[in-house]
Coordinates of C-alpha atoms and ligand atoms in Angstrom, one line a residue:
M687 CA 6.6 13.5 -16.4
I688 CA 8.5 15.3 -13.5
A689 CA 7.6 19.4 -13.8
P690 CA 10.5 21.5 -15.0
E691 CA 10.6 23.4 -11.4
V692 CA 10.8 20.1 -9.7
Q693 CA 14.1 19.0 -11.7
E694 CA 15.6 22.3 -11.2
A695 CA 14.7 22.1 -7.0
A696 CA 16.1 18.6 -7.3
L697 CA 19.7 19.5 -8.9
R698 CA 19.6 22.3 -6.2
L699 CA 19.3 19.9 -3.3
P700 CA 22.3 20.1 -0.9
A701 CA 21.9 16.4 -0.3
A702 CA 20.7 13.2 -1.5
P703 CA 18.6 11.2 -1.1
A704 CA 15.9 13.8 0.0
Y705 CA 12.3 13.7 0.0
L706 CA 10.7 17.1 -2.1
Y707 CA 7.7 18.1 -2.0
D708 CA 5.8 20.6 -4.3
L709 CA 3.4 22.5 -2.3
P710 CA 1.9 24.8 -5.0
A711 CA 1.1 21.7 -6.8
L712 CA -0.9 20.3 -3.6
D713 CA -2.6 23.5 -3.2
E714 CA -3.9 23.4 -7.3
H715 CA -4.4 19.4 -7.2
A716 CA -6.5 19.9 -3.6
A717 CA -8.1 23.3 -4.5
A718 CA -9.4 21.5 -8.0
V719 CA -10.9 18.4 -6.0
R720 CA -12.5 20.7 -3.7
H721 CA -14.1 22.4 -6.5
A722 CA -15.5 19.3 -7.9
L723 CA -17.2 18.2 -4.8
P724 CA -19.8 21.1 -3.9
D725 CA -22.0 19.6 -1.0
V726 CA -19.7 16.8 -0.5
E727 CA -17.8 17.0 3.0
L728 CA -13.9 16.3 2.3
Y729 CA -11.9 14.6 4.8
Y730 CA -8.1 13.8 4.6
A731 CA -7.1 10.4 5.2
V732 CA -3.9 11.0 7.5
K733 CA -2.3 7.9 7.2
A734 CA -1.8 8.3 3.7
N735 CA 1.3 11.1 4.5
P736 CA 0.8 12.9 7.8
D737 CA 3.8 15.5 6.8
A738 CA 2.9 18.8 9.0
E739 CA 3.5 21.0 6.0
L740 CA 0.9 19.2 3.5
L741 CA -1.5 18.8 6.3
R742 CA -1.5 23.1 6.3
V743 CA -1.9 23.1 2.6
L744 CA -4.8 20.7 2.8
D745 CA -6.2 22.5 5.5
R746 CA -7.2 25.3 3.5
Y747 CA -9.6 23.1 1.5
V748 CA -10.6 20.2 3.7
D749 CA -13.6 19.9 6.0
G750 CA -11.7 17.6 8.5
F751 CA -9.3 15.1 9.1
E752 CA -9.7 11.1 9.5
V753 CA -7.5 9.9 11.9
S754 CA -7.0 6.4 12.5
S755 CA -4.9 6.3 15.8
G756 CA -4.0 8.2 19.3
G757 CA -0.9 9.3 17.6
E758 CA -2.6 10.9 14.4
H759 CA -5.2 12.4 16.7
A760 CA -2.6 14.2 18.6
H761 CA -0.3 15.0 15.8
V762 CA -3.4 17.0 14.1
S763 CA -5.1 18.2 17.5
A764 CA -1.6 19.8 17.9
L765 CA -0.7 21.3 14.2
L766 CA -4.3 22.5 13.6
P767 CA -6.3 22.7 16.9
G768 CA -10.2 22.6 16.7
R769 CA -10.5 21.3 13.1
R770 CA -12.9 18.3 13.0
L771 CA -11.6 14.8 13.2
A772 CA -13.1 11.8 12.6
L773 CA -11.5 9.1 14.6
G774 CA -11.5 5.5 12.9
G775 CA -9.1 2.2 12.8
P776 CA -9.7 -1.3 14.2
G777 CA -8.9 -2.3 17.6
K778 CA -8.9 1.2 19.1
T779 CA -7.6 1.0 22.6
D780 CA -9.8 2.7 25.8
A781 CA -7.6 5.8 25.7
E782 CA -8.8 6.5 21.9
L783 CA -11.8 5.8 22.7
G784 CA -12.1 8.6 25.3
L785 CA -10.6 10.9 22.7
P786 CA -12.8 14.2 21.3
H787 CA -14.0 13.8 18.0
H788 CA -16.6 15.0 15.4
R789 CA -17.1 11.6 14.3
I790 CA -16.0 8.4 15.7
H791 CA -16.3 5.2 13.4
V792 CA -17.0 2.4 15.2
E793 CA -15.8 -1.1 14.2
S794 CA -18.0 -3.5 16.2
P795 CA -20.8 -4.3 18.9
Y796 CA -18.0 -4.9 21.4
E797 CA -16.2 -1.5 20.6
L798 CA -19.7 0.5 21.1
R799 CA -20.1 -0.8 24.3
R800 CA -16.6 0.0 25.5
L801 CA -17.3 3.4 24.2
L802 CA -20.5 3.5 26.2
A803 CA -18.8 2.5 29.3
T804 CA -16.6 5.6 29.1
G805 CA -19.4 7.5 29.7
L806 CA -18.4 10.1 27.4
R807 CA -20.5 11.9 24.7
A808 CA -19.9 10.4 21.5
D809 CA -21.4 10.7 17.7
V810 CA -21.2 7.5 15.7
L811 CA -21.1 6.4 12.5
L812 CA -21.2 2.5 12.1
R813 CA -18.5 1.2 10.0
I814 CA -20.2 -1.5 7.7
N815 CA -18.8 -4.1 5.6
P816 CA -21.3 -5.1 3.4
D817 CA -21.2 -7.7 1.1
L818 CA -20.8 -6.0 -2.5
P819 CA -19.0 -6.9 -5.2
V820 CA -16.1 -4.9 -6.0
E821 CA -14.7 -4.8 -9.1
G822 CA -11.5 -3.6 -10.3
A823 CA -9.9 -3.0 -6.8
A824 CA -6.0 -2.9 -5.9
L825 CA -7.0 -3.8 -2.8
T826 CA -10.5 -4.1 -1.0
M827 CA -11.3 -3.9 2.9
S828 CA -13.1 -7.3 3.4
G829 CA -11.7 -9.3 6.2
P830 CA -11.6 -7.6 9.9
F831 CA -13.3 -4.2 9.0
G832 CA -16.4 -2.9 10.3
M833 CA -19.5 -5.0 10.4
D834 CA -22.0 -7.0 8.8
E835 CA -25.6 -7.1 9.1
T836 CA -25.7 -8.7 12.2
G837 CA -23.1 -6.9 14.2
V838 CA -24.8 -3.3 12.6
A839 CA -28.6 -5.5 14.0
E840 CA -26.5 -5.7 17.4
C841 CA -25.7 -2.2 17.8
L842 CA -28.7 -0.6 16.8
P843 CA -30.8 -0.7 20.2
L844 CA -27.2 0.4 22.3
F845 CA -27.4 4.2 21.4
T846 CA -28.3 6.6 23.9
D847 CA -28.8 10.5 23.9
R848 CA -25.0 10.4 24.9
V849 CA -24.0 8.1 22.4
R850 CA -25.7 8.8 19.4
L851 CA -26.0 7.3 15.8
R852 CA -25.3 9.7 13.2
G853 CA -25.2 7.2 10.2
L854 CA -22.5 4.8 8.5
H855 CA -19.1 5.3 7.6
T856 CA -17.9 3.0 4.8
H857 CA -14.7 2.4 3.1
L858 CA -14.7 -0.6 0.9
A859 CA -11.8 -0.8 -1.6
S860 CA -8.6 1.2 -2.7
G861 CA -7.9 1.7 -6.1
L862 CA -11.2 2.5 -7.7
D863 CA -11.8 4.8 -10.5
A864 CA -14.9 7.2 -10.6
S865 CA -17.1 5.1 -12.0
A866 CA -16.6 1.9 -9.9
L867 CA -16.8 4.1 -6.4
L868 CA -20.4 5.6 -8.3
R869 CA -21.6 2.3 -8.7
L870 CA -21.0 1.5 -5.1
A871 CA -22.0 5.0 -3.6
G872 CA -25.2 4.2 -5.5
T873 CA -25.9 1.2 -3.5
L874 CA -24.3 3.1 0.1
L875 CA -26.5 6.0 -0.2
D876 CA -29.7 4.2 -0.7
T877 CA -30.6 4.3 3.2
D878 CA -32.7 6.0 5.6
Q879 CA -28.9 7.0 7.4
P880 CA -28.9 11.1 7.4
E881 CA -25.2 10.5 7.0
V882 CA -22.7 8.4 5.0
N883 CA -18.8 8.8 4.8
L884 CA -18.2 6.9 1.8
G885 CA -14.3 6.4 2.5
G886 CA -11.4 7.0 0.2
G887 CA -10.0 4.6 -2.1
M888 CA -9.7 6.9 -5.4
A889 CA -7.6 5.2 -8.1
V890 CA -4.2 6.6 -8.5
S891 CA -2.1 5.0 -11.8
Y892 CA 1.8 4.5 -11.1
A893 CA 2.3 3.3 -14.7
A894 CA 0.1 6.2 -16.1
P895 CA 0.7 9.2 -13.9
A896 CA -1.1 11.3 -16.1
E897 CA -4.4 9.3 -15.7
R898 CA -5.9 11.2 -12.6
F899 CA -9.1 10.0 -11.0
D900 CA -12.2 11.9 -12.6
W901 CA -13.3 14.4 -9.6
V902 CA -15.6 16.0 -11.4
A903 CA -17.3 12.8 -12.7
Y904 CA -17.4 11.8 -9.1
G905 CA -18.6 15.5 -7.6
A906 CA -21.7 15.1 -10.6
G907 CA -22.6 11.4 -10.1
L908 CA -22.6 12.0 -6.1
A909 CA -25.1 14.6 -6.6
E910 CA -27.4 12.4 -8.5
V911 CA -27.3 9.4 -6.5
R912 CA -27.5 11.2 -2.9
R913 CA -31.1 11.7 -1.0
A914 CA -32.0 15.3 -0.2
G915 CA -30.7 16.3 2.7
Q916 CA -28.1 13.4 3.1
V917 CA -24.9 14.5 4.8
V918 CA -21.9 12.9 1.9
R919 CA -18.4 12.6 3.5
I920 CA -15.5 11.0 1.7
E921 CA -12.1 10.9 3.0
P922 CA -9.2 9.9 0.7
G923 CA -5.8 10.0 1.2
R924 CA -3.6 8.6 -1.5
A925 CA -5.4 10.4 -4.5
L926 CA -4.8 13.6 -3.1
T927 CA -1.3 13.8 -2.0
A928 CA 0.7 11.1 -3.9
Y929 CA 1.5 13.3 -6.8
C930 CA 3.2 16.0 -4.6
G931 CA 5.8 13.7 -3.4
H932 CA 9.7 13.3 -5.1
Y933 CA 12.4 11.1 -4.0
V934 CA 15.5 12.4 -5.1
T935 CA 18.8 10.7 -5.2
R936 CA 22.2 9.8 -6.9
V937 CA 23.0 6.9 -9.0
V938 CA 26.3 5.4 -6.8
D939 CA 27.2 2.5 -9.2
V940 CA 26.1 0.9 -12.8
K941 CA 26.9 -2.6 -13.6
R942 CA 25.9 -5.6 -15.3
V943 CA 25.6 -8.8 -13.7
R944 CA 24.7 -12.1 -15.9
G945 CA 24.0 -9.5 -18.9
E946 CA 21.3 -7.5 -16.8
A947 CA 22.2 -3.9 -16.3
Y948 CA 22.0 -2.4 -12.7
A949 CA 21.4 1.5 -11.2
I950 CA 22.6 1.1 -7.7
L951 CA 21.4 4.7 -5.8
L952 CA 21.7 6.2 -2.7
G953 CA 18.8 5.0 0.0
G954 CA 16.4 2.5 -1.0
T955 CA 13.1 1.4 -0.4
H956 CA 13.4 1.6 3.6
H957 CA 12.6 5.1 2.4
L958 CA 10.3 4.7 -0.4
R959 CA 8.4 1.3 0.4
T960 CA 5.7 2.0 -2.0
P961 CA 7.0 0.0 -5.0
V962 CA 7.6 -3.0 -2.9
T963 CA 4.2 -2.7 -1.2
K964 CA 2.2 -2.1 -4.6
G965 CA 4.7 -4.5 -6.7
H966 CA 5.5 -2.1 -9.0
D967 CA 7.8 0.2 -11.1
Q968 CA 8.1 3.7 -9.0
P969 CA 8.0 6.5 -12.2
F970 CA 11.2 8.0 -12.4
T971 CA 13.0 10.4 -14.3
V972 CA 16.8 10.7 -14.8
L973 CA 18.5 14.1 -14.7
A974 CA 22.0 13.6 -16.3
T975 CA 24.4 15.4 -14.0
G976 CA 26.9 12.5 -13.8
G977 CA 30.5 12.2 -14.5
R978 CA 32.6 9.8 -16.3
G979 CA 31.9 6.7 -14.2
P980 CA 29.9 3.6 -15.9
G981 CA 26.7 4.0 -17.4
V982 CA 24.3 2.5 -19.9
V983 CA 22.5 4.2 -22.7
D984 CA 18.6 3.0 -24.0
E985 CA 18.7 -0.2 -22.4
P986 CA 16.8 -1.7 -19.9
V987 CA 17.7 -1.1 -16.3
T988 CA 16.9 -2.2 -13.0
L989 CA 17.1 0.7 -10.4
V990 CA 18.2 -0.5 -7.0
G991 CA 18.9 1.0 -3.4
Q992 CA 21.6 0.4 -0.9
L993 CA 19.7 -2.3 1.0
C994 CA 21.5 -6.3 1.5
T995 CA 18.2 -7.9 0.2
P996 CA 16.9 -8.7 -3.5
K997 CA 14.0 -6.6 -2.7
D998 CA 15.3 -3.5 -2.8
V999 CA 14.0 -2.8 -6.1
F1000 CA 12.5 0.8 -7.2
A1001 CA 11.8 -0.3 -10.8
R1002 CA 12.8 -3.2 -13.0
K1003 CA 14.0 -3.6 -16.6
I1004 CA 13.2 0.2 -17.5
V1005 CA 14.7 1.6 -20.7
T1006 CA 16.7 4.2 -20.0
S1007 CA 20.2 5.9 -19.7
V1008 CA 21.7 6.3 -16.6
R1009 CA 25.4 6.9 -15.4
V1010 CA 26.9 7.1 -12.3
G1011 CA 26.6 10.2 -10.5
D1012 CA 23.4 11.1 -12.4
T1013 CA 20.3 12.5 -10.2
V1014 CA 17.1 10.3 -10.5
V1015 CA 13.8 11.8 -9.0
F1016 CA 11.0 9.4 -8.4
G1017 CA 7.8 10.7 -8.5
M1018 CA 4.3 10.1 -7.0
A1019 CA 6.1 9.7 -3.7
G1020 CA 3.6 11.6 -1.6
A1021 CA 1.5 9.0 -0.4
Y1022 CA 2.3 5.8 1.4
A1023 CA 5.8 6.5 1.0
W1024 CA 8.0 7.7 3.8
N1025 CA 5.7 7.0 6.3
I1026 CA 5.1 3.3 5.5
S1027 CA 9.0 2.8 5.3
H1028 CA 11.3 0.4 7.6
H1029 CA 13.7 4.0 8.1
D1030 CA 16.2 2.4 10.2
F1031 CA 17.2 -1.2 8.6
L1032 CA 20.7 -1.0 7.9
M1033 CA 21.1 2.5 9.4
H1034 CA 21.4 4.6 6.4
P1035 CA 21.2 8.2 7.0
R1036 CA 17.9 9.7 6.9
P1037 CA 16.7 11.8 4.0
E1038 CA 16.5 15.4 4.1
F1039 CA 12.9 16.8 3.7
H1040 CA 12.6 20.4 1.3
Y1041 CA 9.5 21.9 0.0
L1042 CA 9.1 23.7 -3.5
R1043 CA 6.6 26.9 -1.8
G1044 CA 6.2 28.6 -5.2
Ligands
PLP1106 C1 -6.5 4.4 4.2 C2 -8.2 4.8 4.4 C3 -8.5 5.9 3.5 C4 -7.7 6.2 3.1 O1 -7.5 5.6 1.7 P1 -6.7 5.6 0.2 O2 -6.9 4.4 -0.6 O3 -5.6 6.7 0.8 O4 -8.0 6.9 -0.5 C5 -9.9 6.3 4.1 N1 -10.6 5.8 5.2 C6 -10.3 4.5 5.6 C7 -10.9 4.2 6.9 C8 -8.8 4.2 5.7 O5 -8.7 3.3 6.1

């Protein structure tokens, strides 16, 4: 599943562990997504991965960036000045409410009052938390996010000439396929509001990486359900950048404990937390570059890192062959990977970052 050029680059890396980003693959993927969504504004949700090289590639295809903190706002503004920014996130500070934006996603009536109190101009989308059935999601954004009908009704009379209501913002779930997202869109776009941001959450399958979100069906479906003249915007994160990232490391030990085979790898889930947070097996390829140390052939192996915790597991009981010194390339490590990880736990050296530029 790992492309030959990525395997070759992985073997040439000066040190392990390292992150290896395939920028031509990201470029191709983002171009295809853009092409599938004519007349839909495409923003990238920066929290999925704020890596500067990735943002520069995505900038060729997106209409703007969704930033969810003052930190992300400063990062994108410095790297790509003048781009359209949609500022979101629950619990915005007064300083964040004062940041320049193309749109600001207001999360509560009190937040709107605080925004009005800044005296600044603002273009607002109200983040709604509607009572809609969301089936098949990996994660639903119920709970504290946005407002129910009562909160929205409280906001509507507060708008002024300077603080203008532009429409609605929604981000209801993560891990939905195109048909499930289109069912939601059908309801959410059935509004008189001139602008609707449908959020992100497009599904990524770590178990079957070849099964990609159907952007073509989604684009065609949105064209059908939208109202004439309505501005429709989406802000995916994971489904844009997950595929282009790889975590490359090396096997330091292979052993058997009470009959179970373990491969211990340099680094760990403090560099790549995704399999722990998602509770999945991170897909990987073993490049047999090892020497004469211990190994196993075609049997279930659990791949772990160097952390002193039983939770430091990349993948459990996967049938493979692996030997000390082999290179292991984890795929799908381009979103919610390095940037969500607890880097300093145990104070191992940080990975290097390398980029395939094609
Ligand atoms: C996290 C987030 C996104 C991106 O979600 P993905 O699942 O990565 O596509 C988009 N919008 C909001 C408001 C978010 O919080």
